[in-house]
Amino acid sequence: DTAVSQTPKYLVTQMGNDKSIKCEQNLGHDTMYWYKQDSKKFLKIMFSYNNKELIINETVPNRFSPKSPDKAHLNLHINSLELGDSAVYFCASSQDPGTSGLHNEQFFGPGTRLTVL
Amino acid sequence: EDQVTQSPEALRLQEGESSSLNCSYTVSGLRGLFWYRQDPGKGPEFLFTLYSAGEEKEKERLKATLTKKESFLHITAPKPEDSATYLCAVQAVDNFNKFYFGSGTKLNVKP
């Protein structure tokens, strides 16, 4: 009955490789997000999708490409991995406040620890 | 620019020693302020949402308060299981899909 799930949990790869991280939520939420958390625990938003439409695209290298096949899934593909991409990547989801009133707190997945060697 | 600053970065308490964590924010119209708890190796876990100055929310030993410039997370008589990193995030009225996070306060409660 996991609310937001991510795979894989750990990802170790060489520089220059291409990798993907998958995320699924079973909460019926309209909006999904990708965050990057650095070693200082700072969570920075990368992308946000609302009903499969990209609504937030922060200053992220275009090597990062999100894809939302449906509103329950949001995947992140990373091309040509670099050392600086090493971090923990979190997926999150929230309800659109337009349909739920005020409450649109985010629910996070368990994270994917990416290590680029 | 919208931003969130949390202090202190780290806090060590003895079991039973009450204290407060601070979250100062600058946002162009606050829609909501959120507190999360993050345990090592896990994703942030939602605790509270506060929407307007003067609002307070409580859960067990935690109480969150909000003013126009900052929020406090008060921890009363903490236990070792309260040890975690506490994150604060704000959401602006003009973009409710964007959340700005602080870098967190790492709390360590010793028995």
PDB file of C-alpha atoms in Angstrom:
ATOM      1  CA  ASP A   1       0.000   0.000   0.000  1.00  0.00           C
ATOM      2  CA  THR A   2       2.978   2.293  -0.668  1.00  0.00           C
ATOM      3  CA  ALA A   3       1.800   5.798  -1.543  1.00  0.00           C
ATOM      4  CA  VAL A   4       4.767   7.024  -3.613  1.00  0.00           C
ATOM      5  CA  SER A   5       7.286   4.488  -4.819  1.00  0.00           C
ATOM      6  CA  GLN A   6      10.549   4.901  -6.695  1.00  0.00           C
ATOM      7  CA  THR A   7      12.880   2.465  -8.391  1.00  0.00           C
ATOM      8  CA  PRO A   8      15.701   1.823  -8.074  1.00  0.00           C
ATOM      9  CA  LYS A   9      16.617   2.694  -4.481  1.00  0.00           C
ATOM     10  CA  TYR A  10      20.320   2.818  -5.332  1.00  0.00           C
ATOM     11  CA  LEU A  11      21.994   3.498  -8.657  1.00  0.00           C
ATOM     12  CA  VAL A  12      25.759   3.352  -9.163  1.00  0.00           C
ATOM     13  CA  THR A  13      27.049   4.074 -12.630  1.00  0.00           C
ATOM     14  CA  GLN A  14      29.960   5.418 -14.641  1.00  0.00           C
ATOM     15  CA  MET A  15      30.301   8.904 -16.039  1.00  0.00           C
ATOM     16  CA  GLY A  16      28.826   9.237 -19.494  1.00  0.00           C
ATOM     17  CA  ASN A  17      26.162   6.562 -19.025  1.00  0.00           C
ATOM     18  CA  ASP A  18      22.415   7.088 -19.444  1.00  0.00           C
ATOM     19  CA  LYS A  19      20.049   6.031 -16.648  1.00  0.00           C
ATOM     20  CA  SER A  20      16.392   6.256 -15.684  1.00  0.00           C
ATOM     21  CA  ILE A  21      14.516   6.498 -12.400  1.00  0.00           C
ATOM     22  CA  LYS A  22      10.849   5.558 -12.174  1.00  0.00           C
ATOM     23  CA  CYS A  23       8.167   6.909  -9.878  1.00  0.00           C
ATOM     24  CA  GLU A  24       4.596   5.841  -9.245  1.00  0.00           C
ATOM     25  CA  GLN A  25       1.931   7.209  -6.899  1.00  0.00           C
ATOM     26  CA  ASN A  26      -1.323   5.505  -5.933  1.00  0.00           C
ATOM     27  CA  LEU A  27      -2.829   8.494  -4.113  1.00  0.00           C
ATOM     28  CA  GLY A  28      -4.828   9.755  -7.058  1.00  0.00           C
ATOM     29  CA  HIS A  29      -2.910  13.039  -7.002  1.00  0.00           C
ATOM     30  CA  ASP A  30      -2.838  15.412  -9.955  1.00  0.00           C
ATOM     31  CA  THR A  31       0.681  16.771  -9.594  1.00  0.00           C
ATOM     32  CA  MET A  32       4.030  15.009  -9.430  1.00  0.00           C
ATOM     33  CA  TYR A  33       7.517  16.397  -8.829  1.00  0.00           C
ATOM     34  CA  TRP A  34      11.184  15.575  -9.046  1.00  0.00           C
ATOM     35  CA  TYR A  35      13.556  17.003  -6.443  1.00  0.00           C
ATOM     36  CA  LYS A  36      17.310  16.760  -6.059  1.00  0.00           C
ATOM     37  CA  GLN A  37      18.729  16.640  -2.523  1.00  0.00           C
ATOM     38  CA  ASP A  38      22.392  17.446  -2.157  1.00  0.00           C
ATOM     39  CA  SER A  39      24.785  16.436   0.592  1.00  0.00           C
ATOM     40  CA  LYS A  40      23.660  19.397   2.722  1.00  0.00           C
ATOM     41  CA  LYS A  41      20.082  18.107   2.695  1.00  0.00           C
ATOM     42  CA  PHE A  42      18.857  20.997   0.542  1.00  0.00           C
ATOM     43  CA  LEU A  43      15.850  19.923  -1.519  1.00  0.00           C
ATOM     44  CA  LYS A  44      15.683  21.684  -4.867  1.00  0.00           C
ATOM     45  CA  ILE A  45      12.782  21.286  -7.232  1.00  0.00           C
ATOM     46  CA  MET A  46      13.654  20.155 -10.748  1.00  0.00           C
ATOM     47  CA  PHE A  47      10.364  19.458 -12.510  1.00  0.00           C
ATOM     48  CA  SER A  48       6.659  19.362 -11.854  1.00  0.00           C
ATOM     49  CA  TYR A  49       3.890  17.768 -13.909  1.00  0.00           C
ATOM     50  CA  ASN A  50       0.177  18.392 -13.514  1.00  0.00           C
ATOM     51  CA  ASN A  51      -2.057  15.851 -15.246  1.00  0.00           C
ATOM     52  CA  LYS A  52       0.819  14.812 -17.535  1.00  0.00           C
ATOM     53  CA  GLU A  53       1.623  18.414 -18.471  1.00  0.00           C
ATOM     54  CA  LEU A  54       4.978  19.952 -17.582  1.00  0.00           C
ATOM     55  CA  ILE A  55       4.331  23.027 -15.422  1.00  0.00           C
ATOM     56  CA  ILE A  56       7.643  23.642 -13.682  1.00  0.00           C
ATOM     57  CA  ASN A  57      11.023  23.254 -15.340  1.00  0.00           C
ATOM     58  CA  GLU A  58      13.732  24.778 -13.211  1.00  0.00           C
ATOM     59  CA  THR A  59      17.223  25.552 -14.434  1.00  0.00           C
ATOM     60  CA  VAL A  60      18.169  21.954 -15.038  1.00  0.00           C
ATOM     61  CA  PRO A  61      20.607  20.759 -17.714  1.00  0.00           C
ATOM     62  CA  ASN A  62      18.782  19.378 -20.725  1.00  0.00           C
ATOM     63  CA  ARG A  63      20.500  16.047 -20.065  1.00  0.00           C
ATOM     64  CA  PHE A  64      17.619  15.570 -17.625  1.00  0.00           C
ATOM     65  CA  SER A  65      14.337  14.679 -19.292  1.00  0.00           C
ATOM     66  CA  PRO A  66      11.174  13.906 -17.353  1.00  0.00           C
ATOM     67  CA  LYS A  67       8.330  11.907 -18.854  1.00  0.00           C
ATOM     68  CA  SER A  68       4.817  11.390 -17.525  1.00  0.00           C
ATOM     69  CA  PRO A  69       2.981   8.595 -19.357  1.00  0.00           C
ATOM     70  CA  ASP A  70      -0.073   9.111 -17.123  1.00  0.00           C
ATOM     71  CA  LYS A  71      -0.832  11.124 -14.007  1.00  0.00           C
ATOM     72  CA  ALA A  72       0.231   8.284 -11.697  1.00  0.00           C
ATOM     73  CA  HIS A  73       3.722   7.964 -13.160  1.00  0.00           C
ATOM     74  CA  LEU A  74       6.645  10.333 -13.579  1.00  0.00           C
ATOM     75  CA  ASN A  75       9.988   9.066 -14.800  1.00  0.00           C
ATOM     76  CA  LEU A  76      13.334  10.826 -14.976  1.00  0.00           C
ATOM     77  CA  HIS A  77      15.864  10.005 -17.658  1.00  0.00           C
ATOM     78  CA  ILE A  78      19.402  11.325 -17.375  1.00  0.00           C
ATOM     79  CA  ASN A  79      21.798  11.315 -20.323  1.00  0.00           C
ATOM     80  CA  SER A  80      25.583  11.529 -20.210  1.00  0.00           C
ATOM     81  CA  LEU A  81      25.837  11.350 -16.432  1.00  0.00           C
ATOM     82  CA  GLU A  82      28.370  13.618 -14.728  1.00  0.00           C
ATOM     83  CA  LEU A  83      30.034  13.452 -11.311  1.00  0.00           C
ATOM     84  CA  GLY A  84      27.968  16.428 -10.144  1.00  0.00           C
ATOM     85  CA  ASP A  85      24.758  14.504 -10.744  1.00  0.00           C
ATOM     86  CA  SER A  86      25.502  12.359  -7.688  1.00  0.00           C
ATOM     87  CA  ALA A  87      22.742  13.077  -5.183  1.00  0.00           C
ATOM     88  CA  VAL A  88      19.499  11.665  -3.831  1.00  0.00           C
ATOM     89  CA  TYR A  89      16.549  12.177  -6.158  1.00  0.00           C
ATOM     90  CA  PHE A  90      13.069  12.306  -4.665  1.00  0.00           C
ATOM     91  CA  CYS A  91       9.756  11.983  -6.375  1.00  0.00           C
ATOM     92  CA  ALA A  92       6.720  13.568  -4.727  1.00  0.00           C
ATOM     93  CA  SER A  93       3.048  14.073  -5.444  1.00  0.00           C
ATOM     94  CA  SER A  94       0.302  16.400  -4.271  1.00  0.00           C
ATOM     95  CA  GLN A  95      -3.349  17.038  -4.896  1.00  0.00           C
ATOM     96  CA  ASP A  96      -4.339  20.046  -6.970  1.00  0.00           C
ATOM     97  CA  PRO A  97      -5.707  22.576  -4.432  1.00  0.00           C
ATOM     98  CA  GLY A  98      -8.345  23.499  -6.950  1.00  0.00           C
ATOM     99  CA  THR A  99      -9.989  20.141  -6.346  1.00  0.00           C
ATOM    100  CA  SER A 100      -9.127  19.596  -2.696  1.00  0.00           C
ATOM    101  CA  GLY A 101      -9.395  23.055  -1.240  1.00  0.00           C
ATOM    102  CA  LEU A 102      -6.429  24.243   0.769  1.00  0.00           C
ATOM    103  CA  HIS A 103      -4.677  20.971   1.392  1.00  0.00           C
ATOM    104  CA  ASN A 104      -1.990  20.151  -1.120  1.00  0.00           C
ATOM    105  CA  GLU A 105       0.904  18.986   0.975  1.00  0.00           C
ATOM    106  CA  GLN A 106       3.419  16.825  -0.815  1.00  0.00           C
ATOM    107  CA  PHE A 107       4.008  13.147  -0.221  1.00  0.00           C
ATOM    108  CA  PHE A 108       7.499  11.921  -0.975  1.00  0.00           C
ATOM    109  CA  GLY A 109       8.922   8.671  -2.224  1.00  0.00           C
ATOM    110  CA  PRO A 110      11.827   6.928  -0.467  1.00  0.00           C
ATOM    111  CA  GLY A 111      14.437   8.457  -2.777  1.00  0.00           C
ATOM    112  CA  THR A 112      16.978   7.134  -5.265  1.00  0.00           C
ATOM    113  CA  ARG A 113      20.617   7.537  -4.310  1.00  0.00           C
ATOM    114  CA  LEU A 114      22.563   8.098  -7.522  1.00  0.00           C
ATOM    115  CA  THR A 115      26.340   7.738  -7.425  1.00  0.00           C
ATOM    116  CA  VAL A 116      28.315   8.610 -10.534  1.00  0.00           C
ATOM    117  CA  LEU A 117      31.881   7.265 -10.579  1.00  0.00           C
TER     118      LEU A 117
ATOM    119  CA  GLU B   1      13.387  36.194  -4.443  1.00  0.00           C
ATOM    120  CA  ASP B   2      11.441  33.618  -2.476  1.00  0.00           C
ATOM    121  CA  GLN B   3      13.587  31.809   0.053  1.00  0.00           C
ATOM    122  CA  VAL B   4      13.604  29.849   3.293  1.00  0.00           C
ATOM    123  CA  THR B   5      16.257  29.840   6.038  1.00  0.00           C
ATOM    124  CA  GLN B   6      16.254  27.358   8.886  1.00  0.00           C
ATOM    125  CA  SER B   7      18.172  27.599  12.144  1.00  0.00           C
ATOM    126  CA  PRO B   8      20.002  26.150  13.837  1.00  0.00           C
ATOM    127  CA  GLU B   9      21.624  23.761  11.351  1.00  0.00           C
ATOM    128  CA  ALA B  10      22.011  21.185  14.090  1.00  0.00           C
ATOM    129  CA  LEU B  11      20.618  20.862  17.593  1.00  0.00           C
ATOM    130  CA  ARG B  12      21.568  18.424  20.326  1.00  0.00           C
ATOM    131  CA  LEU B  13      19.155  17.995  23.214  1.00  0.00           C
ATOM    132  CA  GLN B  14      18.946  15.781  26.226  1.00  0.00           C
ATOM    133  CA  GLU B  15      15.798  13.711  26.487  1.00  0.00           C
ATOM    134  CA  GLY B  16      13.134  15.903  28.076  1.00  0.00           C
ATOM    135  CA  GLU B  17      14.886  19.177  27.220  1.00  0.00           C
ATOM    136  CA  SER B  18      12.381  21.313  25.285  1.00  0.00           C
ATOM    137  CA  SER B  19      13.482  23.641  22.484  1.00  0.00           C
ATOM    138  CA  SER B  20      12.397  25.319  19.253  1.00  0.00           C
ATOM    139  CA  LEU B  21      13.470  25.216  15.624  1.00  0.00           C
ATOM    140  CA  ASN B  22      13.150  28.304  13.458  1.00  0.00           C
ATOM    141  CA  CYS B  23      12.102  28.742   9.831  1.00  0.00           C
ATOM    142  CA  SER B  24      12.373  32.280   8.416  1.00  0.00           C
ATOM    143  CA  TYR B  25      10.864  32.900   5.016  1.00  0.00           C
ATOM    144  CA  THR B  26      10.586  35.502   2.308  1.00  0.00           C
ATOM    145  CA  VAL B  27       7.825  34.880  -0.178  1.00  0.00           C
ATOM    146  CA  SER B  28       5.684  37.040  -2.418  1.00  0.00           C
ATOM    147  CA  GLY B  29       2.410  36.140  -0.739  1.00  0.00           C
ATOM    148  CA  LEU B  30       2.357  33.048   1.458  1.00  0.00           C
ATOM    149  CA  ARG B  31      -0.127  30.362   0.535  1.00  0.00           C
ATOM    150  CA  GLY B  32       1.137  27.742   2.959  1.00  0.00           C
ATOM    151  CA  LEU B  33       4.079  26.780   5.158  1.00  0.00           C
ATOM    152  CA  PHE B  34       4.866  23.093   5.564  1.00  0.00           C
ATOM    153  CA  TRP B  35       6.906  21.168   8.101  1.00  0.00           C
ATOM    154  CA  TYR B  36       8.383  17.769   7.263  1.00  0.00           C
ATOM    155  CA  ARG B  37      10.431  15.230   9.180  1.00  0.00           C
ATOM    156  CA  GLN B  38      13.153  13.311   7.359  1.00  0.00           C
ATOM    157  CA  ASP B  39      14.830  10.236   8.784  1.00  0.00           C
ATOM    158  CA  PRO B  40      18.189   9.058   7.375  1.00  0.00           C
ATOM    159  CA  GLY B  41      17.790   7.222   4.079  1.00  0.00           C
ATOM    160  CA  LYS B  42      14.097   8.082   3.777  1.00  0.00           C
ATOM    161  CA  GLY B  43      11.916  10.639   2.075  1.00  0.00           C
ATOM    162  CA  PRO B  44      10.478  13.638   3.938  1.00  0.00           C
ATOM    163  CA  GLU B  45       7.336  12.828   5.916  1.00  0.00           C
ATOM    164  CA  PHE B  46       4.622  15.468   6.151  1.00  0.00           C
ATOM    165  CA  LEU B  47       3.914  16.905   9.621  1.00  0.00           C
ATOM    166  CA  PHE B  48       1.962  20.176   9.419  1.00  0.00           C
ATOM    167  CA  THR B  49       0.617  22.864   7.138  1.00  0.00           C
ATOM    168  CA  LEU B  50       0.067  26.426   8.369  1.00  0.00           C
ATOM    169  CA  TYR B  51      -1.774  28.970   6.263  1.00  0.00           C
ATOM    170  CA  SER B  52      -2.055  32.224   8.181  1.00  0.00           C
ATOM    171  CA  ALA B  53      -0.235  34.199  10.868  1.00  0.00           C
ATOM    172  CA  GLY B  54      -1.321  33.179  14.347  1.00  0.00           C
ATOM    173  CA  GLU B  55      -2.201  29.648  13.336  1.00  0.00           C
ATOM    174  CA  GLU B  56      -0.912  26.759  15.455  1.00  0.00           C
ATOM    175  CA  LYS B  57      -0.933  23.009  14.909  1.00  0.00           C
ATOM    176  CA  GLU B  58       0.019  20.241  17.350  1.00  0.00           C
ATOM    177  CA  LYS B  59       0.944  16.607  17.089  1.00  0.00           C
ATOM    178  CA  GLU B  60       2.198  14.682  20.103  1.00  0.00           C
ATOM    179  CA  ARG B  61       5.305  16.540  21.339  1.00  0.00           C
ATOM    180  CA  LEU B  62       5.443  18.914  18.348  1.00  0.00           C
ATOM    181  CA  LYS B  63       3.737  22.250  17.962  1.00  0.00           C
ATOM    182  CA  ALA B  64       4.118  24.499  14.919  1.00  0.00           C
ATOM    183  CA  THR B  65       3.370  28.221  14.950  1.00  0.00           C
ATOM    184  CA  LEU B  66       3.369  30.861  12.235  1.00  0.00           C
ATOM    185  CA  THR B  67       3.966  34.610  12.055  1.00  0.00           C
ATOM    186  CA  LYS B  68       4.235  36.830   8.996  1.00  0.00           C
ATOM    187  CA  LYS B  69       7.974  36.254   8.747  1.00  0.00           C
ATOM    188  CA  GLU B  70       8.753  32.965  10.431  1.00  0.00           C
ATOM    189  CA  SER B  71       7.546  29.685  11.810  1.00  0.00           C
ATOM    190  CA  PHE B  72       8.641  27.807  14.886  1.00  0.00           C
ATOM    191  CA  LEU B  73       8.545  24.110  15.546  1.00  0.00           C
ATOM    192  CA  HIS B  74       8.424  23.670  19.308  1.00  0.00           C
ATOM    193  CA  ILE B  75       9.469  20.311  20.686  1.00  0.00           C
ATOM    194  CA  THR B  76       8.286  19.618  24.222  1.00  0.00           C
ATOM    195  CA  ALA B  77      10.053  16.975  26.329  1.00  0.00           C
ATOM    196  CA  PRO B  78      11.650  15.301  23.298  1.00  0.00           C
ATOM    197  CA  LYS B  79      12.472  11.623  23.149  1.00  0.00           C
ATOM    198  CA  PRO B  80      15.304   9.921  21.241  1.00  0.00           C
ATOM    199  CA  GLU B  81      12.821   8.828  18.573  1.00  0.00           C
ATOM    200  CA  ASP B  82      12.266  12.512  17.715  1.00  0.00           C
ATOM    201  CA  SER B  83      15.813  12.594  16.328  1.00  0.00           C
ATOM    202  CA  ALA B  84      15.595  13.466  12.624  1.00  0.00           C
ATOM    203  CA  THR B  85      16.098  16.339  10.209  1.00  0.00           C
ATOM    204  CA  TYR B  86      13.176  18.759  10.217  1.00  0.00           C
ATOM    205  CA  LEU B  87      12.497  20.572   6.953  1.00  0.00           C
ATOM    206  CA  CYS B  88      10.413  23.655   6.347  1.00  0.00           C
ATOM    207  CA  ALA B  89       8.923  24.623   2.966  1.00  0.00           C
ATOM    208  CA  VAL B  90       6.849  27.541   1.732  1.00  0.00           C
ATOM    209  CA  GLN B  91       4.411  27.846  -1.112  1.00  0.00           C
ATOM    210  CA  ALA B  92       3.526  31.129  -2.796  1.00  0.00           C
ATOM    211  CA  VAL B  93       0.005  32.177  -3.760  1.00  0.00           C
ATOM    212  CA  ASP B  94       1.036  32.868  -7.349  1.00  0.00           C
ATOM    213  CA  ASN B  95       2.473  29.385  -7.908  1.00  0.00           C
ATOM    214  CA  PHE B  96       0.989  26.707  -5.700  1.00  0.00           C
ATOM    215  CA  ASN B  97       2.888  23.964  -7.498  1.00  0.00           C
ATOM    216  CA  LYS B  98       6.275  25.307  -6.443  1.00  0.00           C
ATOM    217  CA  PHE B  99       7.641  24.642  -2.957  1.00  0.00           C
ATOM    218  CA  TYR B 100      10.765  26.322  -1.588  1.00  0.00           C
ATOM    219  CA  PHE B 101      12.593  24.229   1.001  1.00  0.00           C
ATOM    220  CA  GLY B 102      15.032  25.229   3.700  1.00  0.00           C
ATOM    221  CA  SER B 103      18.141  23.138   4.326  1.00  0.00           C
ATOM    222  CA  GLY B 104      16.743  21.697   7.522  1.00  0.00           C
ATOM    223  CA  THR B 105      17.640  21.381  11.195  1.00  0.00           C
ATOM    224  CA  LYS B 106      19.216  18.110  12.241  1.00  0.00           C
ATOM    225  CA  LEU B 107      17.908  17.241  15.703  1.00  0.00           C
ATOM    226  CA  ASN B 108      19.682  14.729  17.907  1.00  0.00           C
ATOM    227  CA  VAL B 109      17.993  13.801  21.188  1.00  0.00           C
ATOM    228  CA  LYS B 110      20.208  11.888  23.596  1.00  0.00           C
ATOM    229  CA  PRO B 111      18.749   9.541  26.225  1.00  0.00           C
TER     230      PRO B 111
END
